[in-house]
Amino acid sequence: MNIVTVASFEEWQIRDMQVAPSAVLFMIGGRKVSDSEISTKICALVERFKASPVIVGADSDELAQLLQALECGARGYIPTSVDVKVAAEAVALARAGGVFVPASSILAAKGSITPAASKNCYLDSLFTPREVVVAEALRRGKANKIIAYEMNLCESTVKVHIRNIMKKLNATNRTEVAYKIRELVQ
């Protein structure tokens, strides 16, 4: 593979390369794809090199940054924490028509993207459906007023649910309930 490095798109144009690149690796370092300047450049590269996959290389493996790069049309997102061999295979995958997404980004965000229903399978057998919702809200640290508002209940009804949950978990306070529920759903 012939690798050509340039500092900017303008430098690429000055070199007047006759052959389109088989892939474009756009290194953004510590900058964020969410910065409008960076996302605009990614979109411009994707538009300019339609036949060549654009892959973003970045210091971060944040899921939000990865998703934004993909939304701009990038065919891969390689954090600098990835081994060089994996990075080379990611470029090869993008060249073959695939999209590379680092597992570290997905695993880091697993808790926020896992549906509550799949996490609560054990809670479903322990609590009533309403208690499951209240227990999940307690686990997230929500106040009784907020829980009542979100569930369209009276605050006193929420307190009854919390008391029942505490009895079932043999807990003495909200903090202990949240801790025990966290342990149950992991």
mmCIF file of C-alpha atoms in Angstrom:
data_model
loop_
_atom_site.group_PDB
_atom_site.id
_atom_site.type_symbol
_atom_site.label_atom_id
_atom_site.label_comp_id
_atom_site.label_asym_id
_atom_site.label_seq_id
_atom_site.Cartn_x
_atom_site.Cartn_y
_atom_site.Cartn_z
ATOM 1 C CA MET A 1 0.000 0.000 0.000
ATOM 2 C CA ASN A 2 1.353 3.390 -0.983
ATOM 3 C CA ILE A 3 0.780 5.868 1.868
ATOM 4 C CA VAL A 4 0.759 9.592 1.212
ATOM 5 C CA THR A 5 0.596 12.019 4.135
ATOM 6 C CA VAL A 6 -0.628 15.569 3.806
ATOM 7 C CA ALA A 7 -1.332 18.235 6.388
ATOM 8 C CA SER A 8 -4.478 19.511 4.705
ATOM 9 C CA PHE A 9 -6.854 19.030 1.812
ATOM 10 C CA GLU A 10 -5.248 22.045 0.150
ATOM 11 C CA GLU A 11 -1.843 20.326 0.270
ATOM 12 C CA TRP A 12 -3.437 17.273 -1.386
ATOM 13 C CA GLN A 13 -4.688 19.497 -4.213
ATOM 14 C CA ILE A 14 -1.263 21.142 -4.659
ATOM 15 C CA ARG A 15 0.357 17.717 -5.081
ATOM 16 C CA ASP A 16 -2.047 17.124 -7.985
ATOM 17 C CA MET A 17 -2.290 13.390 -7.400
ATOM 18 C CA GLN A 18 -3.566 11.669 -10.526
ATOM 19 C CA VAL A 19 -4.931 8.608 -8.743
ATOM 20 C CA ALA A 20 -7.758 8.751 -6.197
ATOM 21 C CA PRO A 21 -6.786 7.366 -2.801
ATOM 22 C CA SER A 22 -8.068 3.908 -1.870
ATOM 23 C CA ALA A 23 -8.879 5.322 1.587
ATOM 24 C CA VAL A 24 -8.619 8.629 3.418
ATOM 25 C CA LEU A 25 -7.550 8.574 7.065
ATOM 26 C CA PHE A 26 -8.432 11.930 8.622
ATOM 27 C CA MET A 27 -6.597 12.337 11.943
ATOM 28 C CA ILE A 28 -8.277 14.793 14.313
ATOM 29 C CA GLY A 29 -6.231 14.021 17.442
ATOM 30 C CA GLY A 30 -7.789 15.486 20.573
ATOM 31 C CA ARG A 31 -10.327 17.575 18.678
ATOM 32 C CA LYS A 32 -13.982 16.562 18.685
ATOM 33 C CA VAL A 33 -16.144 15.556 15.733
ATOM 34 C CA SER A 34 -18.890 17.593 17.395
ATOM 35 C CA ASP A 35 -16.856 20.763 16.662
ATOM 36 C CA SER A 36 -18.541 22.244 13.599
ATOM 37 C CA GLU A 37 -15.185 22.834 11.865
ATOM 38 C CA ILE A 38 -14.231 19.157 12.177
ATOM 39 C CA SER A 39 -17.625 17.767 11.153
ATOM 40 C CA THR A 40 -17.680 20.149 8.168
ATOM 41 C CA LYS A 41 -14.238 18.885 7.078
ATOM 42 C CA ILE A 42 -15.344 15.250 7.396
ATOM 43 C CA CYS A 43 -18.455 15.939 5.313
ATOM 44 C CA ALA A 44 -16.315 17.766 2.705
ATOM 45 C CA LEU A 45 -13.858 14.852 2.511
ATOM 46 C CA VAL A 46 -16.696 12.359 2.118
ATOM 47 C CA GLU A 47 -18.193 14.499 -0.642
ATOM 48 C CA ARG A 48 -14.854 15.034 -2.427
ATOM 49 C CA PHE A 49 -13.678 11.416 -2.261
ATOM 50 C CA LYS A 50 -16.953 9.630 -3.000
ATOM 51 C CA ALA A 51 -15.246 6.478 -4.247
ATOM 52 C CA SER A 52 -12.825 6.348 -1.293
ATOM 53 C CA PRO A 53 -13.870 5.589 2.279
ATOM 54 C CA VAL A 54 -13.085 8.312 4.808
ATOM 55 C CA ILE A 55 -11.969 7.013 8.208
ATOM 56 C CA VAL A 56 -11.579 9.265 11.237
ATOM 57 C CA GLY A 57 -8.680 8.777 13.647
ATOM 58 C CA ALA A 58 -9.100 10.385 17.068
ATOM 59 C CA ASP A 59 -7.768 10.317 20.626
ATOM 60 C CA SER A 60 -11.272 9.787 22.016
ATOM 61 C CA ASP A 61 -13.423 6.681 21.815
ATOM 62 C CA GLU A 62 -16.601 8.460 22.968
ATOM 63 C CA LEU A 63 -19.702 6.934 21.398
ATOM 64 C CA ALA A 64 -21.214 10.364 20.670
ATOM 65 C CA GLN A 65 -18.137 11.395 18.665
ATOM 66 C CA LEU A 66 -18.099 8.090 16.788
ATOM 67 C CA LEU A 67 -21.787 8.396 15.892
ATOM 68 C CA GLN A 68 -21.358 11.949 14.680
ATOM 69 C CA ALA A 69 -18.458 10.871 12.445
ATOM 70 C CA LEU A 70 -20.634 8.126 10.955
ATOM 71 C CA GLU A 71 -23.471 10.607 10.439
ATOM 72 C CA CYS A 72 -21.040 12.770 8.451
ATOM 73 C CA GLY A 73 -20.407 9.792 6.195
ATOM 74 C CA ALA A 74 -17.194 8.377 7.663
ATOM 75 C CA ARG A 75 -16.756 4.644 7.088
ATOM 76 C CA GLY A 76 -14.797 4.099 10.267
ATOM 77 C CA TYR A 77 -13.671 5.640 13.533
ATOM 78 C CA ILE A 78 -10.316 4.552 14.926
ATOM 79 C CA PRO A 79 -9.310 5.741 18.406
ATOM 80 C CA THR A 80 -5.574 6.079 19.012
ATOM 81 C CA SER A 81 -5.899 3.493 21.790
ATOM 82 C CA VAL A 82 -6.353 0.817 19.096
ATOM 83 C CA ASP A 83 -3.352 -1.332 18.159
ATOM 84 C CA VAL A 84 -1.676 -0.512 14.810
ATOM 85 C CA LYS A 85 -2.611 -3.937 13.383
ATOM 86 C CA VAL A 86 -6.266 -3.363 14.277
ATOM 87 C CA ALA A 87 -6.121 0.109 12.721
ATOM 88 C CA ALA A 88 -4.703 -1.364 9.495
ATOM 89 C CA GLU A 89 -7.480 -3.979 9.431
ATOM 90 C CA ALA A 90 -10.060 -1.239 10.081
ATOM 91 C CA VAL A 91 -8.816 0.627 7.000
ATOM 92 C CA ALA A 92 -8.939 -2.629 5.007
ATOM 93 C CA LEU A 93 -12.502 -3.229 6.201
ATOM 94 C CA ALA A 94 -13.570 0.258 5.112
ATOM 95 C CA ARG A 95 -11.862 -0.253 1.729
ATOM 96 C CA ALA A 96 -13.826 -3.502 1.326
ATOM 97 C CA GLY A 97 -17.102 -1.642 1.918
ATOM 98 C CA GLY A 98 -17.538 -2.231 5.649
ATOM 99 C CA VAL A 99 -17.708 0.183 8.555
ATOM 100 C CA PHE A 100 -15.326 -0.044 11.519
ATOM 101 C CA VAL A 101 -16.624 0.803 14.979
ATOM 102 C CA PRO A 102 -14.354 0.173 17.985
ATOM 103 C CA ALA A 103 -15.749 -2.215 20.572
ATOM 104 C CA SER A 104 -14.417 0.015 23.363
ATOM 105 C CA SER A 105 -16.896 2.744 22.401
ATOM 106 C CA ILE A 106 -19.838 0.382 22.426
ATOM 107 C CA LEU A 107 -18.824 -1.309 25.680
ATOM 108 C CA ALA A 108 -18.259 2.030 27.427
ATOM 109 C CA ALA A 109 -21.791 3.085 26.543
ATOM 110 C CA LYS A 110 -23.381 -0.302 27.174
ATOM 111 C CA GLY A 111 -25.198 0.821 30.322
ATOM 112 C CA SER A 112 -26.873 3.703 28.579
ATOM 113 C CA ILE A 113 -27.905 1.779 25.459
ATOM 114 C CA THR A 114 -29.097 -1.445 27.091
ATOM 115 C CA PRO A 115 -32.884 -1.278 27.282
ATOM 116 C CA ALA A 116 -34.214 -1.127 30.811
ATOM 117 C CA ALA A 117 -36.485 -4.087 30.060
ATOM 118 C CA SER A 118 -33.582 -6.469 29.445
ATOM 119 C CA LYS A 119 -31.808 -5.343 32.635
ATOM 120 C CA ASN A 120 -34.926 -5.758 34.732
ATOM 121 C CA CYS A 121 -35.660 -9.438 34.051
ATOM 122 C CA TYR A 122 -34.774 -10.343 37.651
ATOM 123 C CA LEU A 123 -36.654 -7.332 39.011
ATOM 124 C CA ASP A 124 -39.786 -8.410 37.121
ATOM 125 C CA SER A 125 -40.005 -11.586 39.174
ATOM 126 C CA LEU A 126 -39.378 -9.745 42.459
ATOM 127 C CA PHE A 127 -41.587 -6.654 42.054
ATOM 128 C CA THR A 128 -44.901 -5.617 40.543
ATOM 129 C CA PRO A 129 -44.665 -3.705 37.225
ATOM 130 C CA ARG A 130 -45.127 -0.357 38.979
ATOM 131 C CA GLU A 131 -42.529 -1.255 41.618
ATOM 132 C CA VAL A 132 -40.050 -2.114 38.837
ATOM 133 C CA VAL A 133 -40.425 1.397 37.399
ATOM 134 C CA VAL A 134 -40.080 2.982 40.848
ATOM 135 C CA ALA A 135 -37.075 0.764 41.673
ATOM 136 C CA GLU A 136 -35.366 1.768 38.407
ATOM 137 C CA ALA A 137 -36.012 5.444 39.213
ATOM 138 C CA LEU A 138 -34.572 4.970 42.706
ATOM 139 C CA ARG A 139 -31.522 3.321 41.196
ATOM 140 C CA ARG A 140 -31.017 6.436 39.102
ATOM 141 C CA GLY A 141 -31.320 8.626 42.194
ATOM 142 C CA LYS A 142 -34.579 10.341 41.320
ATOM 143 C CA ALA A 143 -36.582 12.133 43.996
ATOM 144 C CA ASN A 144 -40.091 11.013 44.996
ATOM 145 C CA LYS A 145 -41.658 14.125 43.411
ATOM 146 C CA ILE A 146 -39.961 13.423 40.090
ATOM 147 C CA ILE A 147 -40.951 9.753 40.167
ATOM 148 C CA ALA A 148 -44.549 10.734 40.955
ATOM 149 C CA TYR A 149 -44.616 13.270 38.132
ATOM 150 C CA GLU A 150 -43.100 10.864 35.560
ATOM 151 C CA MET A 151 -45.480 8.047 36.533
ATOM 152 C CA ASN A 152 -48.496 10.336 36.908
ATOM 153 C CA LEU A 153 -48.999 9.221 40.527
ATOM 154 C CA CYS A 154 -49.430 10.928 43.864
ATOM 155 C CA GLU A 155 -46.254 11.294 45.876
ATOM 156 C CA SER A 156 -47.849 9.269 48.687
ATOM 157 C CA THR A 157 -48.398 6.365 46.261
ATOM 158 C CA VAL A 158 -44.737 6.476 45.284
ATOM 159 C CA LYS A 159 -43.837 6.335 48.993
ATOM 160 C CA VAL A 160 -45.988 3.201 49.379
ATOM 161 C CA HIS A 161 -44.194 1.573 46.439
ATOM 162 C CA ILE A 162 -40.819 2.515 47.939
ATOM 163 C CA ARG A 163 -41.826 1.062 51.302
ATOM 164 C CA ASN A 164 -42.847 -2.218 49.599
ATOM 165 C CA ILE A 165 -39.576 -2.318 47.650
ATOM 166 C CA MET A 166 -37.612 -1.710 50.862
ATOM 167 C CA LYS A 167 -39.408 -4.603 52.566
ATOM 168 C CA LYS A 168 -38.769 -6.979 49.678
ATOM 169 C CA LEU A 169 -35.072 -6.064 49.569
ATOM 170 C CA ASN A 170 -34.711 -5.919 53.355
ATOM 171 C CA ALA A 171 -33.322 -2.391 52.996
ATOM 172 C CA THR A 172 -33.470 0.375 55.574
ATOM 173 C CA ASN A 173 -33.163 3.452 53.318
ATOM 174 C CA ARG A 174 -33.255 4.695 49.699
ATOM 175 C CA THR A 175 -29.499 4.505 49.293
ATOM 176 C CA GLU A 176 -29.460 0.866 50.297
ATOM 177 C CA VAL A 177 -32.344 0.191 47.873
ATOM 178 C CA ALA A 178 -30.429 1.852 45.021
ATOM 179 C CA TYR A 179 -27.288 -0.137 45.859
ATOM 180 C CA LYS A 180 -29.122 -3.472 46.039
ATOM 181 C CA ILE A 181 -30.997 -2.834 42.796
ATOM 182 C CA ARG A 182 -27.745 -1.913 41.061
ATOM 183 C CA GLU A 183 -26.278 -5.217 42.242
ATOM 184 C CA LEU A 184 -29.347 -7.142 41.000
ATOM 185 C CA VAL A 185 -29.335 -5.728 37.469
ATOM 186 C CA GLN A 186 -25.599 -6.134 36.794
#
